Tab-separated table of N, CA and C in Angstrom:
chain	number	residue	atom	x	y	z
J	1	MET	N	-36.463	-5.588	25.655
J	1	MET	CA	-35.186	-5.676	25.000
J	1	MET	C	-35.379	-5.353	23.527
J	2	LYS	N	-34.490	-4.543	22.987
J	2	LYS	CA	-34.583	-4.155	21.581
J	2	LYS	C	-33.404	-4.730	20.801
J	3	ILE	N	-33.723	-5.362	19.691
J	3	ILE	CA	-32.714	-5.936	18.809
J	3	ILE	C	-32.864	-5.300	17.436
J	4	VAL	N	-31.746	-4.829	16.889
J	4	VAL	CA	-31.747	-4.275	15.544
J	4	VAL	C	-31.103	-5.283	14.593
J	5	VAL	N	-31.637	-5.313	13.384
J	5	VAL	CA	-31.135	-6.219	12.362
J	5	VAL	C	-30.563	-5.376	11.232
J	6	GLY	N	-29.280	-5.596	10.958
J	6	GLY	CA	-28.598	-4.929	9.864
J	6	GLY	C	-28.002	-5.981	8.959
J	7	GLY	N	-26.837	-5.693	8.415
J	7	GLY	CA	-26.172	-6.647	7.545
J	7	GLY	C	-26.623	-6.512	6.106
J	8	ALA	N	-25.959	-7.245	5.248
J	8	ALA	CA	-26.183	-7.118	3.811
J	8	ALA	C	-27.270	-8.043	3.272
J	9	LEU	N	-27.569	-9.131	3.976
J	9	LEU	CA	-28.490	-10.135	3.435
J	9	LEU	C	-29.534	-10.584	4.453
J	10	ASN	N	-30.700	-10.962	3.942
J	10	ASN	CA	-31.746	-11.670	4.691
J	10	ASN	C	-32.228	-10.962	5.959
J	11	LYS	N	-32.323	-9.666	5.926
J	11	LYS	CA	-32.760	-8.929	7.119
J	11	LYS	C	-34.144	-9.369	7.579
J	12	LYS	N	-35.075	-9.472	6.654
J	12	LYS	CA	-36.446	-9.839	7.012
J	12	LYS	C	-36.495	-11.244	7.626
J	13	GLU	N	-35.824	-12.183	6.999
J	13	GLU	CA	-35.808	-13.560	7.501
J	13	GLU	C	-35.167	-13.635	8.881
J	14	ASN	N	-34.069	-12.892	9.067
J	14	ASN	CA	-33.403	-12.891	10.370
J	14	ASN	C	-34.310	-12.283	11.433
J	15	ALA	N	-34.990	-11.194	11.090
J	15	ALA	CA	-35.907	-10.551	12.045
J	15	ALA	C	-37.020	-11.516	12.454
J	16	GLU	N	-37.533	-12.262	11.500
J	16	GLU	CA	-38.590	-13.225	11.806
J	16	GLU	C	-38.100	-14.319	12.751
J	17	LEU	N	-36.882	-14.804	12.526
J	17	LEU	CA	-36.314	-15.814	13.432
J	17	LEU	C	-36.113	-15.245	14.831
J	18	ILE	N	-35.630	-14.018	14.918
J	18	ILE	CA	-35.416	-13.385	16.223
J	18	ILE	C	-36.745	-13.241	16.957
J	19	GLU	N	-37.775	-12.813	16.250
J	19	GLU	CA	-39.097	-12.694	16.869
J	19	GLU	C	-39.607	-14.044	17.338
J	20	THR	N	-39.426	-15.067	16.525
J	20	THR	CA	-39.873	-16.411	16.893
J	20	THR	C	-39.201	-16.883	18.178
J	21	TYR	N	-37.890	-16.719	18.257
J	21	TYR	CA	-37.152	-17.208	19.425
J	21	TYR	C	-37.106	-16.195	20.564
J	22	GLY	N	-37.659	-15.014	20.348
J	22	GLY	CA	-37.713	-13.987	21.387
J	22	GLY	C	-38.860	-14.168	22.348
J	23	ASN	N	-39.758	-15.088	22.035
J	23	ASN	CA	-40.864	-15.423	22.938
J	23	ASN	C	-41.616	-14.205	23.462
J	24	GLY	N	-41.829	-13.232	22.598
J	24	GLY	CA	-42.577	-12.049	23.000
J	24	GLY	C	-41.824	-11.104	23.917
J	25	GLN	N	-40.544	-11.353	24.131
J	25	GLN	CA	-39.750	-10.547	25.059
J	25	GLN	C	-38.856	-9.527	24.360
J	26	VAL	N	-38.910	-9.481	23.025
J	26	VAL	CA	-38.023	-8.583	22.292
J	26	VAL	C	-38.792	-7.751	21.275
J	27	GLU	N	-38.262	-6.571	21.033
J	27	GLU	CA	-38.732	-5.719	19.945
J	27	GLU	C	-37.646	-5.770	18.884
J	28	VAL	N	-38.025	-6.083	17.658
J	28	VAL	CA	-37.059	-6.231	16.575
J	28	VAL	C	-37.317	-5.147	15.537
J	29	GLN	N	-36.232	-4.504	15.103
J	29	GLN	CA	-36.359	-3.480	14.081
J	29	GLN	C	-35.286	-3.686	13.021
J	30	ILE	N	-35.697	-3.681	11.766
J	30	ILE	CA	-34.772	-3.781	10.639
J	30	ILE	C	-34.305	-2.374	10.294
J	31	MET	N	-32.979	-2.228	10.137
J	31	MET	CA	-32.392	-0.927	9.818
J	31	MET	C	-31.259	-1.102	8.815
J	32	GLN	N	-30.853	-0.006	8.213
J	32	GLN	CA	-29.623	-0.002	7.432
J	32	GLN	C	-28.464	-0.157	8.417
J	33	ASP	N	-27.350	-0.649	7.931
J	33	ASP	CA	-26.217	-0.949	8.809
J	33	ASP	C	-25.802	0.228	9.689
J	34	ILE	N	-25.669	1.388	9.094
J	34	ILE	CA	-25.174	2.531	9.860
J	34	ILE	C	-26.156	2.929	10.961
J	35	GLN	N	-27.456	2.906	10.660
J	35	GLN	CA	-28.450	3.243	11.683
J	35	GLN	C	-28.479	2.190	12.789
J	36	ALA	N	-28.366	0.923	12.413
J	36	ALA	CA	-28.371	-0.148	13.405
J	36	ALA	C	-27.146	-0.065	14.313
J	37	ALA	N	-25.989	0.178	13.719
J	37	ALA	CA	-24.760	0.297	14.513
J	37	ALA	C	-24.825	1.500	15.444
J	38	LEU	N	-25.387	2.600	14.964
J	38	LEU	CA	-25.550	3.797	15.804
J	38	LEU	C	-26.541	3.551	16.934
J	39	ALA	N	-27.625	2.845	16.640
J	39	ALA	CA	-28.610	2.526	17.680
J	39	ALA	C	-27.966	1.711	18.796
J	40	LEU	N	-27.119	0.761	18.434
J	40	LEU	CA	-26.415	-0.033	19.440
J	40	LEU	C	-25.464	0.850	20.246
J	41	LYS	N	-24.705	1.662	19.555
J	41	LYS	CA	-23.735	2.540	20.223
J	41	LYS	C	-24.408	3.525	21.173
J	42	ASN	N	-25.547	4.084	20.749
J	42	ASN	CA	-26.229	5.108	21.541
J	42	ASN	C	-27.173	4.547	22.600
J	43	GLY	N	-27.201	3.224	22.749
J	43	GLY	CA	-28.056	2.615	23.760
J	43	GLY	C	-29.520	2.531	23.373
J	44	GLN	N	-29.835	2.791	22.108
J	44	GLN	CA	-31.215	2.676	21.638
J	44	GLN	C	-31.559	1.235	21.261
J	45	ALA	N	-30.554	0.380	21.229
J	45	ALA	CA	-30.742	-1.046	20.974
J	45	ALA	C	-29.811	-1.811	21.902
J	46	ASP	N	-30.255	-2.993	22.271
J	46	ASP	CA	-29.447	-3.841	23.157
J	46	ASP	C	-28.526	-4.773	22.385
J	47	TYR	N	-28.978	-5.224	21.201
J	47	TYR	CA	-28.210	-6.170	20.396
J	47	TYR	C	-28.374	-5.868	18.919
J	48	TYR	N	-27.384	-6.320	18.157
J	48	TYR	CA	-27.348	-6.154	16.701
J	48	TYR	C	-27.103	-7.526	16.082
J	49	PHE	N	-27.878	-7.871	15.078
J	49	PHE	CA	-27.698	-9.110	14.322
J	49	PHE	C	-27.526	-8.735	12.857
J	50	GLY	N	-26.564	-9.360	12.176
J	50	GLY	CA	-26.377	-9.090	10.764
J	50	GLY	C	-25.834	-10.302	10.028
J	51	SER	N	-26.218	-10.415	8.757
J	51	SER	CA	-25.677	-11.519	7.964
J	51	SER	C	-25.181	-11.018	6.609
J	52	CYS	N	-24.195	-11.737	6.099
J	52	CYS	CA	-23.634	-11.469	4.775
J	52	CYS	C	-22.950	-12.737	4.296
J	53	GLN	N	-22.367	-12.689	3.115
J	53	GLN	CA	-21.759	-13.883	2.531
J	53	GLN	C	-20.567	-14.410	3.320
J	54	THR	N	-19.895	-13.560	4.096
J	54	THR	CA	-18.738	-14.015	4.877
J	54	THR	C	-19.038	-14.132	6.364
J	55	GLY	N	-20.094	-13.489	6.824
J	55	GLY	CA	-20.407	-13.480	8.245
J	55	GLY	C	-19.689	-12.390	9.012
J	56	ALA	N	-18.857	-11.609	8.317
J	56	ALA	CA	-18.072	-10.583	9.004
J	56	ALA	C	-18.199	-9.218	8.332
J	57	GLY	N	-17.724	-9.071	7.127
J	57	GLY	CA	-17.651	-7.773	6.455
J	57	GLY	C	-18.964	-7.020	6.395
J	58	GLY	N	-19.865	-7.453	5.521
J	58	GLY	CA	-21.151	-6.788	5.366
J	58	GLY	C	-22.068	-6.992	6.550
J	59	ALA	N	-21.823	-8.026	7.332
J	59	ALA	CA	-22.654	-8.305	8.505
J	59	ALA	C	-22.286	-7.402	9.673
J	60	LEU	N	-20.987	-7.177	9.879
J	60	LEU	CA	-20.524	-6.501	11.094
J	60	LEU	C	-19.664	-5.271	10.869
J	61	GLY	N	-19.363	-4.921	9.637
J	61	GLY	CA	-18.428	-3.820	9.376
J	61	GLY	C	-18.757	-2.543	10.122
J	62	MET	N	-19.979	-2.055	9.998
J	62	MET	CA	-20.361	-0.811	10.674
J	62	MET	C	-20.448	-0.997	12.183
J	63	ALA	N	-20.917	-2.159	12.628
J	63	ALA	CA	-21.009	-2.420	14.070
J	63	ALA	C	-19.622	-2.391	14.710
J	64	ILE	N	-18.648	-2.986	14.038
J	64	ILE	CA	-17.278	-2.976	14.544
J	64	ILE	C	-16.732	-1.553	14.550
J	65	ALA	N	-16.935	-0.831	13.448
J	65	ALA	CA	-16.409	0.532	13.334
J	65	ALA	C	-16.968	1.448	14.425
J	66	MET	N	-18.230	1.297	14.760
J	66	MET	CA	-18.865	2.218	15.709
J	66	MET	C	-18.889	1.739	17.151
J	67	ASN	N	-18.768	0.427	17.356
J	67	ASN	CA	-18.891	-0.110	18.708
J	67	ASN	C	-17.636	-0.803	19.218
J	68	GLY	N	-16.682	-1.057	18.322
J	68	GLY	CA	-15.445	-1.716	18.714
J	68	GLY	C	-15.520	-3.223	18.568
J	69	MET	N	-14.401	-3.808	18.236
J	69	MET	CA	-14.332	-5.255	18.034
J	69	MET	C	-14.685	-6.034	19.297
J	70	ASP	N	-14.433	-5.443	20.459
J	70	ASP	CA	-14.697	-6.148	21.707
J	70	ASP	C	-16.182	-6.403	21.949
J	71	LYS	N	-17.058	-5.722	21.226
J	71	LYS	CA	-18.510	-5.909	21.373
J	71	LYS	C	-19.092	-6.792	20.271
J	72	CYS	N	-18.265	-7.200	19.312
J	72	CYS	CA	-18.752	-7.884	18.115
J	72	CYS	C	-18.102	-9.259	17.950
J	73	ILE	N	-18.850	-10.161	17.312
J	73	ILE	CA	-18.297	-11.485	17.034
J	73	ILE	C	-18.976	-12.091	15.811
J	74	THR	N	-18.186	-12.771	15.009
J	74	THR	CA	-18.730	-13.574	13.915
J	74	THR	C	-18.970	-14.965	14.480
J	75	VAL	N	-20.226	-15.378	14.489
J	75	VAL	CA	-20.558	-16.691	15.052
J	75	VAL	C	-20.643	-17.778	13.993
J	76	ALA	N	-20.748	-17.362	12.725
J	76	ALA	CA	-20.774	-18.342	11.634
J	76	ALA	C	-20.206	-17.705	10.382
J	77	MET	N	-19.137	-18.319	9.894
J	77	MET	CA	-18.520	-17.858	8.657
J	77	MET	C	-18.483	-19.026	7.683
J	78	VAL	N	-18.067	-18.775	6.471
J	78	VAL	CA	-17.981	-19.847	5.490
J	78	VAL	C	-17.024	-20.910	6.020
J	79	GLY	N	-17.531	-22.126	6.162
J	79	GLY	CA	-16.701	-23.237	6.599
J	79	GLY	C	-16.546	-23.404	8.098
J	80	ARG	N	-17.100	-22.491	8.913
J	80	ARG	CA	-16.964	-22.643	10.371
J	80	ARG	C	-18.107	-21.954	11.094
J	81	VAL	N	-18.770	-22.730	11.932
J	81	VAL	CA	-19.818	-22.204	12.802
J	81	VAL	C	-19.382	-22.480	14.235
J	82	LEU	N	-19.410	-21.457	15.069
J	82	LEU	CA	-19.041	-21.658	16.472
J	82	LEU	C	-20.002	-22.651	17.121
J	83	SER	N	-19.496	-23.380	18.104
J	83	SER	CA	-20.352	-24.311	18.837
J	83	SER	C	-21.344	-23.518	19.690
J	84	ASP	N	-22.391	-24.192	20.109
J	84	ASP	CA	-23.376	-23.532	20.970
J	84	ASP	C	-22.694	-22.952	22.205
J	85	GLU	N	-21.794	-23.682	22.797
J	85	GLU	CA	-21.118	-23.198	24.008
J	85	GLU	C	-20.254	-21.978	23.709
J	86	GLU	N	-19.577	-21.965	22.571
J	86	GLU	CA	-18.782	-20.789	22.206
J	86	GLU	C	-19.671	-19.551	22.011
J	87	ILE	N	-20.831	-19.750	21.407
J	87	ILE	CA	-21.763	-18.642	21.205
J	87	ILE	C	-22.296	-18.154	22.549
J	88	LEU	N	-22.700	-19.065	23.401
J	88	LEU	CA	-23.209	-18.679	24.729
J	88	LEU	C	-22.131	-17.983	25.555
J	89	GLN	N	-20.892	-18.419	25.417
J	89	GLN	CA	-19.787	-17.761	26.128
J	89	GLN	C	-19.586	-16.343	25.601
J	90	ALA	N	-19.734	-16.147	24.307
J	90	ALA	CA	-19.610	-14.809	23.735
J	90	ALA	C	-20.669	-13.873	24.320
J	91	VAL	N	-21.882	-14.377	24.470
J	91	VAL	CA	-22.946	-13.575	25.097
J	91	VAL	C	-22.562	-13.249	26.536
J	92	ARG	N	-22.103	-14.243	27.272
J	92	ARG	CA	-21.677	-14.014	28.675
J	92	ARG	C	-20.514	-13.033	28.756
J	93	ASP	N	-19.671	-13.027	27.726
J	93	ASP	CA	-18.517	-12.122	27.691
J	93	ASP	C	-18.889	-10.697	27.283
J	94	GLY	N	-20.158	-10.460	27.007
J	94	GLY	CA	-20.610	-9.104	26.711
J	94	GLY	C	-20.684	-8.731	25.244
J	95	LYS	N	-20.591	-9.700	24.354
J	95	LYS	CA	-20.751	-9.391	22.926
J	95	LYS	C	-22.173	-8.911	22.695
J	96	ARG	N	-22.312	-7.869	21.873
J	96	ARG	CA	-23.621	-7.263	21.600
J	96	ARG	C	-23.992	-7.277	20.122
J	97	ALA	N	-23.023	-7.562	19.248
J	97	ALA	CA	-23.275	-7.601	17.813
J	97	ALA	C	-22.810	-8.946	17.269
J	98	PHE	N	-23.694	-9.603	16.531
J	98	PHE	CA	-23.445	-10.952	16.055
J	98	PHE	C	-23.573	-11.006	14.539
J	99	GLY	N	-22.541	-11.531	13.887
J	99	GLY	CA	-22.541	-11.672	12.441
J	99	GLY	C	-22.514	-13.137	12.061
J	100	PHE	N	-23.151	-13.450	10.938
J	100	PHE	CA	-23.231	-14.835	10.494
J	100	PHE	C	-23.577	-14.895	9.013
J	101	VAL	N	-23.269	-16.049	8.406
J	101	VAL	CA	-23.661	-16.283	7.023
J	101	VAL	C	-25.138	-16.682	7.012
J	102	PRO	N	-25.872	-16.330	5.945
J	102	PRO	CA	-27.314	-16.591	5.915
J	102	PRO	C	-27.698	-18.052	6.148
J	103	GLU	N	-26.917	-18.958	5.583
J	103	GLU	CA	-27.285	-20.374	5.719
J	103	GLU	C	-27.157	-20.898	7.152
J	104	ALA	N	-26.503	-20.162	8.025
J	104	ALA	CA	-26.365	-20.584	9.418
J	104	ALA	C	-27.377	-19.911	10.337
J	105	ALA	N	-28.154	-18.968	9.829
J	105	ALA	CA	-29.063	-18.190	10.671
J	105	ALA	C	-29.998	-19.063	11.501
J	106	ALA	N	-30.613	-20.057	10.887
J	106	ALA	CA	-31.576	-20.898	11.599
J	106	ALA	C	-30.925	-21.705	12.720
J	107	GLY	N	-29.604	-21.889	12.654
J	107	GLY	CA	-28.899	-22.610	13.705
J	107	GLY	C	-28.337	-21.720	14.796
J	108	VAL	N	-27.870	-20.526	14.430
J	108	VAL	CA	-27.216	-19.676	15.432
J	108	VAL	C	-28.168	-18.708	16.139
J	109	ILE	N	-29.198	-18.237	15.450
J	109	ILE	CA	-30.107	-17.284	16.100
J	109	ILE	C	-30.775	-17.879	17.336
J	110	PRO	N	-31.270	-19.115	17.305
J	110	PRO	CA	-31.866	-19.663	18.532
J	110	PRO	C	-30.882	-19.738	19.702
J	111	VAL	N	-29.628	-20.018	19.402
J	111	VAL	CA	-28.613	-20.109	20.467
J	111	VAL	C	-28.327	-18.722	21.042
J	112	ILE	N	-28.151	-17.749	20.172
J	112	ILE	CA	-27.910	-16.375	20.659
J	112	ILE	C	-29.101	-15.924	21.511
J	113	MET	N	-30.306	-16.162	21.020
J	113	MET	CA	-31.498	-15.735	21.759
J	113	MET	C	-31.567	-16.421	23.121
J	114	LYS	N	-31.239	-17.686	23.165
J	114	LYS	CA	-31.217	-18.410	24.440
J	114	LYS	C	-30.266	-17.715	25.413
J	115	GLY	N	-29.103	-17.327	24.916
J	115	GLY	CA	-28.106	-16.673	25.767
J	115	GLY	C	-28.532	-15.298	26.253
J	116	ILE	N	-29.137	-14.515	25.386
J	116	ILE	CA	-29.472	-13.141	25.800
J	116	ILE	C	-30.753	-13.067	26.609
J	117	LEU	N	-31.596	-14.084	26.514
J	117	LEU	CA	-32.847	-14.068	27.279
J	117	LEU	C	-32.711	-14.690	28.660
J	118	LYS	N	-31.532	-15.169	28.999
J	118	LYS	CA	-31.321	-15.777	30.333
J	118	LYS	C	-31.491	-14.750	31.416
């Protein structure tokens, strides 16, 4: 499974968390937003993770533009973090791009990884 990391902030830190919770089952690559969104669209990546100050704009803007809103979700924004069950349901519903604020990364990445590695 290949996961690309885009977004405006903390790409390296997010990639490290994904690798940690990927249990050796994922390949993680850091890319610029446009390349990451294109990789997801073209099937060169299975999932996209991105973070920014809002959890939506800089985290998911290109992913939404290239892959459609139906494939993307903000799991943590300023003042609101989705519950574990809401995040797992998003994975079950076919979401492939996940946006979040940096301070929520350590809480949401393990949940997303749990959902996609099932």
